[in-house]
PDB file of C-alpha atoms and ligand atoms in Angstrom:
ATOM      1  CA  MET A   3      19.185  -5.599 -32.085  1.00 59.00           C
ATOM      2  CA  THR A   4      16.913  -3.185 -30.251  1.00 58.00           C
ATOM      3  CA  LYS A   5      17.676  -3.011 -26.526  1.00 60.00           C
ATOM      4  CA  THR A   6      14.493  -3.770 -24.579  1.00 63.00           C
ATOM      5  CA  LYS A   7      13.808  -1.157 -21.933  1.00 71.00           C
ATOM      6  CA  THR A   8      13.887  -2.474 -18.387  1.00 78.00           C
ATOM      7  CA  PRO A   9      10.521  -1.606 -16.833  1.00 82.00           C
ATOM      8  CA  GLY A  10      10.646   0.825 -13.933  1.00 95.00           C
ATOM      9  CA  PHE A  11       9.045   0.306 -10.526  1.00 98.00           C
ATOM     10  CA  TRP A  12       6.962   3.249  -9.280  1.00 98.00           C
ATOM     11  CA  ALA A  13       5.322   3.653  -5.859  1.00 98.00           C
ATOM     12  CA  VAL A  14       1.892   5.235  -5.364  1.00 98.00           C
ATOM     13  CA  ILE A  15       1.268   6.095  -1.710  1.00 98.00           C
ATOM     14  CA  PRO A  16      -2.395   6.853  -0.856  1.00 98.00           C
ATOM     15  CA  ALA A  17      -2.212   9.270   2.106  1.00 98.00           C
ATOM     16  CA  ALA A  18      -5.409  11.281   1.739  1.00 98.00           C
ATOM     17  CA  GLY A  19      -7.492   9.586   4.446  1.00 98.00           C
ATOM     18  CA  VAL A  20      -8.880  11.275   7.570  1.00 97.00           C
ATOM     19  CA  GLY A  21      -8.163   8.423  10.014  1.00 97.00           C
ATOM     20  CA  ARG A  22     -11.689   8.300  11.453  1.00 98.00           C
ATOM     21  CA  ARG A  23     -11.122   4.972  13.271  1.00 98.00           C
ATOM     22  CA  MET A  24      -7.979   6.385  14.910  1.00 98.00           C
ATOM     23  CA  GLY A  25      -9.904   9.277  16.410  1.00 97.00           C
ATOM     24  CA  ALA A  26      -6.818  11.485  16.711  1.00 98.00           C
ATOM     25  CA  ASP A  27      -6.427  15.257  16.462  1.00 97.00           C
ATOM     26  CA  ARG A  28      -4.964  14.860  12.970  1.00 98.00           C
ATOM     27  CA  PRO A  29      -5.008  12.322  10.136  1.00 98.00           C
ATOM     28  CA  LYS A  30      -3.204   9.184  11.355  1.00 98.00           C
ATOM     29  CA  GLN A  31      -0.475   9.392   8.674  1.00 98.00           C
ATOM     30  CA  TYR A  32       0.755  12.534  10.455  1.00 98.00           C
ATOM     31  CA  LEU A  33       0.839  11.063  13.963  1.00 98.00           C
ATOM     32  CA  PRO A  34       4.240  10.792  15.655  1.00 98.00           C
ATOM     33  CA  LEU A  35       5.884   7.360  15.451  1.00 98.00           C
ATOM     34  CA  ALA A  36       9.436   6.385  16.515  1.00 96.00           C
ATOM     35  CA  GLY A  37      10.741   9.935  16.256  1.00 95.00           C
ATOM     36  CA  ARG A  38       9.111  10.869  12.921  1.00 96.00           C
ATOM     37  CA  THR A  39       5.582  10.756  11.469  1.00 97.00           C
ATOM     38  CA  VAL A  40       3.909   7.635  10.106  1.00 98.00           C
ATOM     39  CA  LEU A  41       4.080   9.066   6.583  1.00 98.00           C
ATOM     40  CA  GLU A  42       7.765   9.924   6.761  1.00 97.00           C
ATOM     41  CA  HIS A  43       8.595   6.346   7.743  1.00 97.00           C
ATOM     42  CA  THR A  44       6.534   4.998   4.846  1.00 98.00           C
ATOM     43  CA  LEU A  45       8.000   7.402   2.268  1.00 98.00           C
ATOM     44  CA  ASP A  46      11.539   6.559   3.406  1.00 97.00           C
ATOM     45  CA  ILE A  47      10.993   2.885   2.555  1.00 98.00           C
ATOM     46  CA  PHE A  48      10.628   3.831  -1.112  1.00 98.00           C
ATOM     47  CA  PHE A  49      13.054   6.760  -1.216  1.00 97.00           C
ATOM     48  CA  ARG A  50      15.895   4.578   0.119  1.00 96.00           C
ATOM     49  CA  HIS A  51      15.117   1.487  -1.992  1.00 97.00           C
ATOM     50  CA  PRO A  52      17.418   1.483  -5.054  1.00 97.00           C
ATOM     51  CA  ARG A  53      14.934  -0.366  -7.318  1.00 97.00           C
ATOM     52  CA  ILE A  54      12.108   2.169  -6.862  1.00 98.00           C
ATOM     53  CA  SER A  55      12.225   4.707  -9.710  1.00 97.00           C
ATOM     54  CA  GLY A  56       9.989   7.363  -8.149  1.00 98.00           C
ATOM     55  CA  VAL A  57       7.039   8.074  -5.904  1.00 98.00           C
ATOM     56  CA  VAL A  58       3.551   9.506  -6.313  1.00 98.00           C
ATOM     57  CA  LEU A  59       2.164  10.772  -3.009  1.00 98.00           C
ATOM     58  CA  VAL A  60      -1.587  11.271  -2.852  1.00 98.00           C
ATOM     59  CA  ILE A  61      -2.756  13.702  -0.155  1.00 98.00           C
ATOM     60  CA  SER A  62      -6.007  15.438   0.616  1.00 98.00           C
ATOM     61  CA  ALA A  63      -6.664  18.625  -1.348  1.00 97.00           C
ATOM     62  CA  ASP A  64      -6.973  20.460   1.993  1.00 97.00           C
ATOM     63  CA  ASP A  65      -4.009  18.712   3.636  1.00 97.00           C
ATOM     64  CA  GLY A  66      -2.332  21.219   5.969  1.00 96.00           C
ATOM     65  CA  TRP A  67       0.264  18.863   7.392  1.00 98.00           C
ATOM     66  CA  PHE A  68       2.480  17.697   4.527  1.00 98.00           C
ATOM     67  CA  LYS A  69       4.207  21.071   4.140  1.00 96.00           C
ATOM     68  CA  ASP A  70       5.687  20.742   7.632  1.00 94.00           C
ATOM     69  CA  LEU A  71       7.321  17.343   7.031  1.00 95.00           C
ATOM     70  CA  ASP A  72      11.069  16.827   6.647  1.00 86.00           C
ATOM     71  CA  ILE A  73      10.961  15.177   3.210  1.00 89.00           C
ATOM     72  CA  LYS A  74      14.230  14.669   1.299  1.00 85.00           C
ATOM     73  CA  ALA A  75      13.161  13.155  -2.029  1.00 91.00           C
ATOM     74  CA  ASN A  76      16.225  11.646  -3.781  1.00 93.00           C
ATOM     75  CA  LYS A  77      14.137  10.521  -6.814  1.00 97.00           C
ATOM     76  CA  PRO A  78      11.129  11.867  -8.745  1.00 97.00           C
ATOM     77  CA  LEU A  79       8.238  12.751  -6.414  1.00 97.00           C
ATOM     78  CA  TRP A  80       4.823  13.857  -7.569  1.00 98.00           C
ATOM     79  CA  VAL A  81       2.265  15.104  -5.016  1.00 98.00           C
ATOM     80  CA  VAL A  82      -1.361  14.909  -6.175  1.00 98.00           C
ATOM     81  CA  ASP A  83      -4.823  15.434  -4.692  1.00 98.00           C
ATOM     82  CA  GLY A  84      -6.741  12.484  -3.267  1.00 98.00           C
ATOM     83  CA  GLY A  85     -10.395  11.646  -3.635  1.00 98.00           C
ATOM     84  CA  THR A  86     -13.446  10.627  -1.627  1.00 97.00           C
ATOM     85  CA  GLU A  87     -12.420   6.996  -1.150  1.00 97.00           C
ATOM     86  CA  ARG A  88      -9.032   5.271  -1.210  1.00 98.00           C
ATOM     87  CA  CYS A  89      -9.765   3.889  -4.694  1.00 98.00           C
ATOM     88  CA  HIS A  90     -10.357   7.422  -6.036  1.00 98.00           C
ATOM     89  CA  SER A  91      -7.081   8.593  -4.520  1.00 98.00           C
ATOM     90  CA  VAL A  92      -5.206   5.669  -6.077  1.00 98.00           C
ATOM     91  CA  LEU A  93      -6.728   6.357  -9.499  1.00 98.00           C
ATOM     92  CA  ASN A  94      -5.629   9.996  -9.253  1.00 98.00           C
ATOM     93  CA  GLY A  95      -2.109   8.832  -8.496  1.00 98.00           C
ATOM     94  CA  LEU A  96      -2.108   6.390 -11.413  1.00 98.00           C
ATOM     95  CA  GLY A  97      -3.333   9.159 -13.716  1.00 98.00           C
ATOM     96  CA  VAL A  98      -0.247  11.271 -12.986  1.00 97.00           C
ATOM     97  CA  LEU A  99       2.055   8.322 -13.625  1.00 97.00           C
ATOM     98  CA  MET A 100       0.308   7.571 -16.922  1.00 97.00           C
ATOM     99  CA  ASN A 101       1.354  11.046 -18.084  1.00 97.00           C
ATOM    100  CA  HIS A 102       5.006  10.486 -17.272  1.00 96.00           C
ATOM    101  CA  VAL A 103       6.030   6.829 -17.528  1.00 97.00           C
ATOM    102  CA  ASP A 104       5.534   3.790 -19.744  1.00 97.00           C
ATOM    103  CA  SER A 105       2.244   1.964 -19.218  1.00 97.00           C
ATOM    104  CA  GLN A 106       4.196  -1.313 -19.126  1.00 97.00           C
ATOM    105  CA  ASP A 107       6.142  -0.130 -16.072  1.00 98.00           C
ATOM    106  CA  TRP A 108       5.241  -1.635 -12.717  1.00 98.00           C
ATOM    107  CA  VAL A 109       3.319   0.322 -10.088  1.00 98.00           C
ATOM    108  CA  LEU A 110       3.323  -0.623  -6.401  1.00 98.00           C
ATOM    109  CA  VAL A 111       0.431   0.846  -4.439  1.00 99.00           C
ATOM    110  CA  HIS A 112       1.263   1.016  -0.727  1.00 99.00           C
ATOM    111  CA  ASP A 113      -0.810   2.479   2.096  1.00 98.00           C
ATOM    112  CA  ALA A 114       0.784   5.430   3.884  1.00 98.00           C
ATOM    113  CA  ALA A 115      -0.618   3.748   7.013  1.00 98.00           C
ATOM    114  CA  ARG A 116       1.721   0.769   6.605  1.00 98.00           C
ATOM    115  CA  PRO A 117       5.120   2.110   7.793  1.00 98.00           C
ATOM    116  CA  CYS A 118       6.491  -1.280   8.933  1.00 98.00           C
ATOM    117  CA  LEU A 119       6.978  -2.788   5.457  1.00 98.00           C
ATOM    118  CA  SER A 120      10.448  -4.353   5.480  1.00 98.00           C
ATOM    119  CA  ASP A 121      13.038  -4.007   2.713  1.00 97.00           C
ATOM    120  CA  GLU A 122      13.140  -7.822   2.717  1.00 98.00           C
ATOM    121  CA  ASP A 123       9.413  -8.078   1.908  1.00 98.00           C
ATOM    122  CA  LEU A 124       9.648  -5.330  -0.733  1.00 98.00           C
ATOM    123  CA  ASP A 125      12.534  -7.131  -2.417  1.00 98.00           C
ATOM    124  CA  HIS A 126      10.652 -10.441  -2.197  1.00 98.00           C
ATOM    125  CA  LEU A 127       7.646  -8.861  -3.939  1.00 98.00           C
ATOM    126  CA  LEU A 128       9.771  -7.314  -6.708  1.00 98.00           C
ATOM    127  CA  ASP A 129      11.766 -10.517  -7.266  1.00 98.00           C
ATOM    128  CA  THR A 130       8.643 -12.699  -7.332  1.00 98.00           C
ATOM    129  CA  LEU A 131       6.481 -10.537  -9.603  1.00 98.00           C
ATOM    130  CA  HIS A 132       8.808  -8.684 -12.008  1.00 97.00           C
ATOM    131  CA  ASN A 133       8.145 -11.263 -14.744  1.00 97.00           C
ATOM    132  CA  ASP A 134       4.642 -12.262 -13.664  1.00 98.00           C
ATOM    133  CA  PRO A 135       1.948 -11.976 -16.369  1.00 98.00           C
ATOM    134  CA  VAL A 136      -0.559 -10.361 -13.942  1.00 98.00           C
ATOM    135  CA  GLY A 137       1.115  -9.035 -10.764  1.00 98.00           C
ATOM    136  CA  GLY A 138       0.079  -9.606  -7.183  1.00 98.00           C
ATOM    137  CA  ILE A 139       0.076  -8.553  -3.563  1.00 98.00           C
ATOM    138  CA  LEU A 140       1.849  -9.061  -0.287  1.00 98.00           C
ATOM    139  CA  ALA A 141      -0.392 -11.065   2.007  1.00 98.00           C
ATOM    140  CA  THR A 142      -0.315 -13.522   4.893  1.00 98.00           C
ATOM    141  CA  PRO A 143      -2.375 -16.656   5.598  1.00 97.00           C
ATOM    142  CA  VAL A 144      -5.142 -16.287   8.187  1.00 97.00           C
ATOM    143  CA  ARG A 145      -4.005 -17.782  11.508  1.00 96.00           C
ATOM    144  CA  ASP A 146      -7.166 -17.458  13.600  1.00 96.00           C
ATOM    145  CA  THR A 147     -10.440 -19.318  13.232  1.00 96.00           C
ATOM    146  CA  LYS A 148     -12.841 -16.994  11.362  1.00 97.00           C
ATOM    147  CA  LYS A 149     -16.417 -16.441  12.497  1.00 97.00           C
ATOM    148  CA  ARG A 150     -19.225 -14.759  10.553  1.00 97.00           C
ATOM    149  CA  ALA A 151     -21.356 -12.570  12.819  1.00 97.00           C
ATOM    150  CA  GLY A 152     -25.150 -12.648  12.745  1.00 98.00           C
ATOM    151  CA  PRO A 153     -27.333  -9.524  13.217  1.00 98.00           C
ATOM    152  CA  ASP A 154     -27.690 -10.439  16.918  1.00 98.00           C
ATOM    153  CA  GLY A 155     -23.918 -10.323  17.466  1.00 97.00           C
ATOM    154  CA  ARG A 156     -23.751 -14.087  17.817  1.00 98.00           C
ATOM    155  CA  ILE A 157     -21.806 -16.515  15.675  1.00 98.00           C
ATOM    156  CA  ALA A 158     -23.776 -17.260  12.552  1.00 98.00           C
ATOM    157  CA  ALA A 159     -21.142 -19.484  10.971  1.00 98.00           C
ATOM    158  CA  THR A 160     -17.515 -20.561  11.125  1.00 97.00           C
ATOM    159  CA  VAL A 161     -15.731 -19.703   7.876  1.00 95.00           C
ATOM    160  CA  ASP A 162     -13.253 -22.236   6.511  1.00 94.00           C
ATOM    161  CA  ARG A 163      -9.881 -20.534   6.864  1.00 93.00           C
ATOM    162  CA  GLY A 164      -8.083 -23.142   4.793  1.00 92.00           C
ATOM    163  CA  ALA A 165      -7.431 -20.876   1.804  1.00 94.00           C
ATOM    164  CA  MET A 166      -8.010 -17.499   3.488  1.00 96.00           C
ATOM    165  CA  TRP A 167      -5.329 -14.800   3.329  1.00 98.00           C
ATOM    166  CA  ARG A 168      -5.122 -11.238   4.650  1.00 98.00           C
ATOM    167  CA  ALA A 169      -4.315  -8.740   1.909  1.00 98.00           C
ATOM    168  CA  PHE A 170      -1.535  -6.246   2.608  1.00 98.00           C
ATOM    169  CA  THR A 171       0.184  -3.683   0.418  1.00 98.00           C
ATOM    170  CA  PRO A 172       2.195  -3.086  -1.755  1.00 98.00           C
ATOM    171  CA  GLN A 173      -0.073  -4.343  -4.482  1.00 99.00           C
ATOM    172  CA  MET A 174       1.958  -4.547  -7.680  1.00 98.00           C
ATOM    173  CA  PHE A 175       0.616  -4.433 -11.242  1.00 98.00           C
ATOM    174  CA  ARG A 176       1.518  -3.089 -14.684  1.00 98.00           C
ATOM    175  CA  LEU A 177       0.557   0.579 -14.677  1.00 98.00           C
ATOM    176  CA  GLY A 178      -1.674   0.569 -17.760  1.00 98.00           C
ATOM    177  CA  ALA A 179      -3.526  -2.602 -16.784  1.00 98.00           C
ATOM    178  CA  LEU A 180      -4.224  -1.385 -13.264  1.00 98.00           C
ATOM    179  CA  GLU A 181      -5.291   2.097 -14.351  1.00 98.00           C
ATOM    180  CA  GLN A 182      -7.722   0.590 -16.873  1.00 98.00           C
ATOM    181  CA  ALA A 183      -9.103  -1.995 -14.426  1.00 98.00           C
ATOM    182  CA  LEU A 184      -9.560   0.543 -11.623  1.00 98.00           C
ATOM    183  CA  ALA A 185     -11.160   3.127 -13.914  1.00 98.00           C
ATOM    184  CA  GLN A 186     -13.564   0.462 -15.198  1.00 98.00           C
ATOM    185  CA  ALA A 187     -14.472  -0.699 -11.692  1.00 98.00           C
ATOM    186  CA  LEU A 188     -15.218   2.863 -10.571  1.00 97.00           C
ATOM    187  CA  ALA A 189     -17.191   3.548 -13.779  1.00 98.00           C
ATOM    188  CA  GLU A 190     -19.426   0.651 -12.670  1.00 98.00           C
ATOM    189  CA  ASP A 191     -19.613   2.121  -9.111  1.00 96.00           C
ATOM    190  CA  PHE A 192     -17.680  -0.913  -7.862  1.00 94.00           C
ATOM    191  CA  LEU A 193     -15.769   0.860  -5.064  1.00 93.00           C
ATOM    192  CA  VAL A 194     -12.937  -1.568  -4.464  1.00 97.00           C
ATOM    193  CA  THR A 195     -10.984  -1.511  -1.190  1.00 98.00           C
ATOM    194  CA  ASP A 196      -7.770  -2.722  -2.806  1.00 98.00           C
ATOM    195  CA  GLU A 197      -6.150  -2.802  -6.264  1.00 98.00           C
ATOM    196  CA  ALA A 198      -6.294  -6.586  -6.555  1.00 98.00           C
ATOM    197  CA  SER A 199     -10.109  -6.408  -6.388  1.00 98.00           C
ATOM    198  CA  ALA A 200     -10.131  -4.225  -9.488  1.00 98.00           C
ATOM    199  CA  MET A 201      -7.842  -6.641 -11.327  1.00 98.00           C
ATOM    200  CA  GLU A 202     -10.008  -9.573 -10.232  1.00 98.00           C
ATOM    201  CA  HIS A 203     -13.086  -7.676 -11.464  1.00 98.00           C
ATOM    202  CA  ALA A 204     -11.296  -7.389 -14.804  1.00 98.00           C
ATOM    203  CA  GLY A 205     -10.895 -11.173 -14.866  1.00 98.00           C
ATOM    204  CA  GLN A 206      -7.303 -11.439 -13.663  1.00 98.00           C
ATOM    205  CA  ALA A 207      -5.924 -13.694 -10.891  1.00 98.00           C
ATOM    206  CA  PRO A 208      -3.224 -11.789  -8.961  1.00 98.00           C
ATOM    207  CA  LEU A 209      -0.533 -13.811  -7.171  1.00 98.00           C
ATOM    208  CA  LEU A 210      -0.452 -14.000  -3.374  1.00 98.00           C
ATOM    209  CA  VAL A 211       3.096 -13.301  -2.153  1.00 98.00           C
ATOM    210  CA  GLU A 212       3.590 -14.225   1.484  1.00 98.00           C
ATOM    211  CA  GLY A 213       4.958 -11.430   3.627  1.00 98.00           C
ATOM    212  CA  SER A 214       5.519 -10.708   7.289  1.00 98.00           C
ATOM    213  CA  ALA A 215       2.557 -10.077   9.578  1.00 97.00           C
ATOM    214  CA  ARG A 216       4.517  -7.073  10.896  1.00 97.00           C
ATOM    215  CA  ASN A 217       3.300  -5.151   7.833  1.00 98.00           C
ATOM    216  CA  ILE A 218       0.365  -3.837   9.835  1.00 98.00           C
ATOM    217  CA  LYS A 219      -1.988  -1.086   8.746  1.00 98.00           C
ATOM    218  CA  ILE A 220      -2.147   1.587  11.435  1.00 98.00           C
ATOM    219  CA  THR A 221      -5.909   1.902  11.910  1.00 98.00           C
ATOM    220  CA  GLN A 222      -6.750   2.201  15.625  1.00 98.00           C
ATOM    221  CA  PRO A 223      -4.798   3.675  18.574  1.00 98.00           C
ATOM    222  CA  GLU A 224      -3.434   0.302  19.749  1.00 97.00           C
ATOM    223  CA  ASP A 225      -1.687  -0.122  16.379  1.00 98.00           C
ATOM    224  CA  LEU A 226       0.751   2.729  17.053  1.00 98.00           C
ATOM    225  CA  SER A 227       2.606   0.984  19.910  1.00 97.00           C
ATOM    226  CA  LEU A 228       2.842  -2.217  17.892  1.00 98.00           C
ATOM    227  CA  ALA A 229       4.227  -0.283  14.917  1.00 98.00           C
ATOM    228  CA  ALA A 230       6.762   1.430  17.207  1.00 98.00           C
ATOM    229  CA  PHE A 231       7.885  -1.984  18.445  1.00 97.00           C
ATOM    230  CA  TYR A 232       8.339  -3.330  14.918  1.00 97.00           C
ATOM    231  CA  LEU A 233      10.252  -0.257  13.801  1.00 97.00           C
ATOM    232  CA  SER A 234      12.553  -0.363  16.856  1.00 94.00           C
ATOM    233  CA  ARG A 235      13.155  -4.085  16.237  1.00 88.00           C
ATOM    234  CA  GLN A 236      13.994  -3.368  12.582  1.00 79.00           C
ATOM    235  CA  GLN A 237      16.550  -0.763  13.663  1.00 68.00           C
ATOM    236  CA  THR A 238      18.277  -3.248  16.007  1.00 64.00           C
ATOM    237  CA  THR A 239      18.010  -6.492  14.010  1.00 63.00           C
ATOM    238  CA  GLY A 240      17.575  -5.241  10.427  1.00 55.00           C
ATOM    239  CA  HIS A 241      14.310  -7.170   9.902  1.00 52.00           C
TER     240      HIS A 241
HETATM  241  N1  CTP Q 304     -10.014   8.844   0.487  1.00 96.08           N
HETATM  242  C1  CTP Q 304      -8.926   8.177   0.933  1.00 96.08           C
HETATM  243  C2  CTP Q 304      -9.025   7.250   2.020  1.00 96.08           C
HETATM  244  C3  CTP Q 304      -7.886   6.585   2.445  1.00 96.08           C
HETATM  245  N2  CTP Q 304      -6.695   6.855   1.825  1.00 96.08           N
HETATM  246  C4  CTP Q 304      -5.471   6.201   2.295  1.00 96.08           C
HETATM  247  O1  CTP Q 304      -5.600   4.799   2.131  1.00 96.08           O
HETATM  248  C5  CTP Q 304      -4.832   4.129   3.149  1.00 96.08           C
HETATM  249  C6  CTP Q 304      -5.629   3.013   3.809  1.00 96.08           C
HETATM  250  O2  CTP Q 304      -6.878   3.554   4.185  1.00 96.08           O
HETATM  251  P1  CTP Q 304      -7.420   3.557   5.714  1.00 96.08           P
HETATM  252  O3  CTP Q 304      -6.549   2.745   6.621  1.00 96.08           O
HETATM  253  O4  CTP Q 304      -8.868   3.231   5.665  1.00 96.08           O
HETATM  254  O5  CTP Q 304      -7.219   5.086   6.118  1.00 96.08           O
HETATM  255  P2  CTP Q 304      -8.370   6.120   6.482  1.00 96.08           P
HETATM  256  O6  CTP Q 304      -9.392   6.125   5.419  1.00 96.08           O
HETATM  257  O7  CTP Q 304      -7.674   7.397   6.831  1.00 96.08           O
HETATM  258  O8  CTP Q 304      -8.959   5.461   7.841  1.00 96.08           O
HETATM  259  P3  CTP Q 304     -10.496   5.554   8.338  1.00 96.08           P
HETATM  260  O9  CTP Q 304     -11.242   4.565   7.459  1.00 96.08           O
HETATM  261  O10 CTP Q 304     -10.382   5.069   9.769  1.00 96.08           O
HETATM  262  O11 CTP Q 304     -10.936   6.960   8.179  1.00 96.08           O
HETATM  263  C7  CTP Q 304      -4.385   5.189   4.145  1.00 96.08           C
HETATM  264  O12 CTP Q 304      -2.994   5.427   4.018  1.00 96.08           O
HETATM  265  C8  CTP Q 304      -5.216   6.414   3.768  1.00 96.08           C
HETATM  266  O13 CTP Q 304      -4.520   7.635   4.002  1.00 96.08           O
HETATM  267  C9  CTP Q 304      -6.607   7.754   0.762  1.00 96.08           C
HETATM  268  O14 CTP Q 304      -5.513   7.975   0.217  1.00 96.08           O
HETATM  269  N3  CTP Q 304      -7.724   8.390   0.331  1.00 96.08           N
HETATM  270  C1  LIG Q 305      -5.565  -1.968   0.791  1.00 96.08           C
HETATM  271  C2  LIG Q 305      -5.725  -2.648   2.107  1.00 96.08           C
HETATM  272  O1  LIG Q 305      -4.772  -2.150   3.033  1.00 96.08           O
HETATM  273  C3  LIG Q 305      -5.516  -4.138   1.945  1.00 96.08           C
HETATM  274  O2  LIG Q 305      -5.804  -4.797   3.160  1.00 96.08           O
HETATM  275  C4  LIG Q 305      -7.129  -2.414   2.721  1.00 96.08           C
HETATM  276  O3  LIG Q 305      -8.111  -2.914   1.843  1.00 96.08           O
HETATM  277  C5  LIG Q 305      -7.373  -0.938   2.981  1.00 96.08           C
HETATM  278  O4  LIG Q 305      -8.685  -0.845   3.523  1.00 96.08           O
HETATM  279  P1  LIG Q 305      -9.120   0.513   4.219  1.00 96.08           P
HETATM  280  O5  LIG Q 305     -10.524   0.310   4.679  1.00 96.08           O
HETATM  281  O6  LIG Q 305      -8.999   1.569   3.140  1.00 96.08           O
HETATM  282  O7  LIG Q 305      -8.161   0.701   5.351  1.00 96.08           O
END
């Protein structure tokens, strides 16, 4: 009886952004956070997790910061050039994986700017999706009432929040299916802001996997102190 290969789980970390909204003296993934840089915290999540087979890091072609990091990769690490938008960077990362691993393996795309992802949420995502026919994303239900703004800056409408969720990362799909869906979306100039949008565009319905709201994306200066709090809490309580 032929032994079926257990699919691997590979991380793609888009880290080629400039951090315009942060307005710092360097790209936000290289800002100091809890004794390291944002990117080092994020990479460590996947380096230390035993179920992650390897990592593809996507950095800007003119990145001058990565070489100075203290990176100890204990599993395969590929470093590739990013692109104009996040979706282009992700596709570049998927392209490298397609040359090295089985297209039926799982890929987890996770923003470098999300260093507070917990091991508990990562395990929950892997456990929930490893046999799923489509894949899915970490997300959390919207808690606040949502308002649509009019051109005058006034409330144009209140949006029903009943079924609204906030998409996080990792976003986890079969490598071949995601690469094909993302390439097709970009070929149609459909510049998606997350991987699930490309899968939806291809007619799939990814699963929403509830995760902790601590999985913030560091975007503006105020996010750094919140991230530092979450990371310090994780070190003392383990979650
Ligand atoms: N061309 C790009 C743009 C973004 N990213 C990455 O995608 C993640 C989420 O993007 P975002 O938070 O928008 O980061 P930036 O694009 O750097 O932020 P800004 O929009 O404020 O410039 C980040 O880890 C960022 O480094 C990327 O790899 N390639
Ligand atoms: C992928 C993402 O983090 C899910 O919420 C988000 O879409 C990234 O958007 P950004 O504008 O590239 O930060």
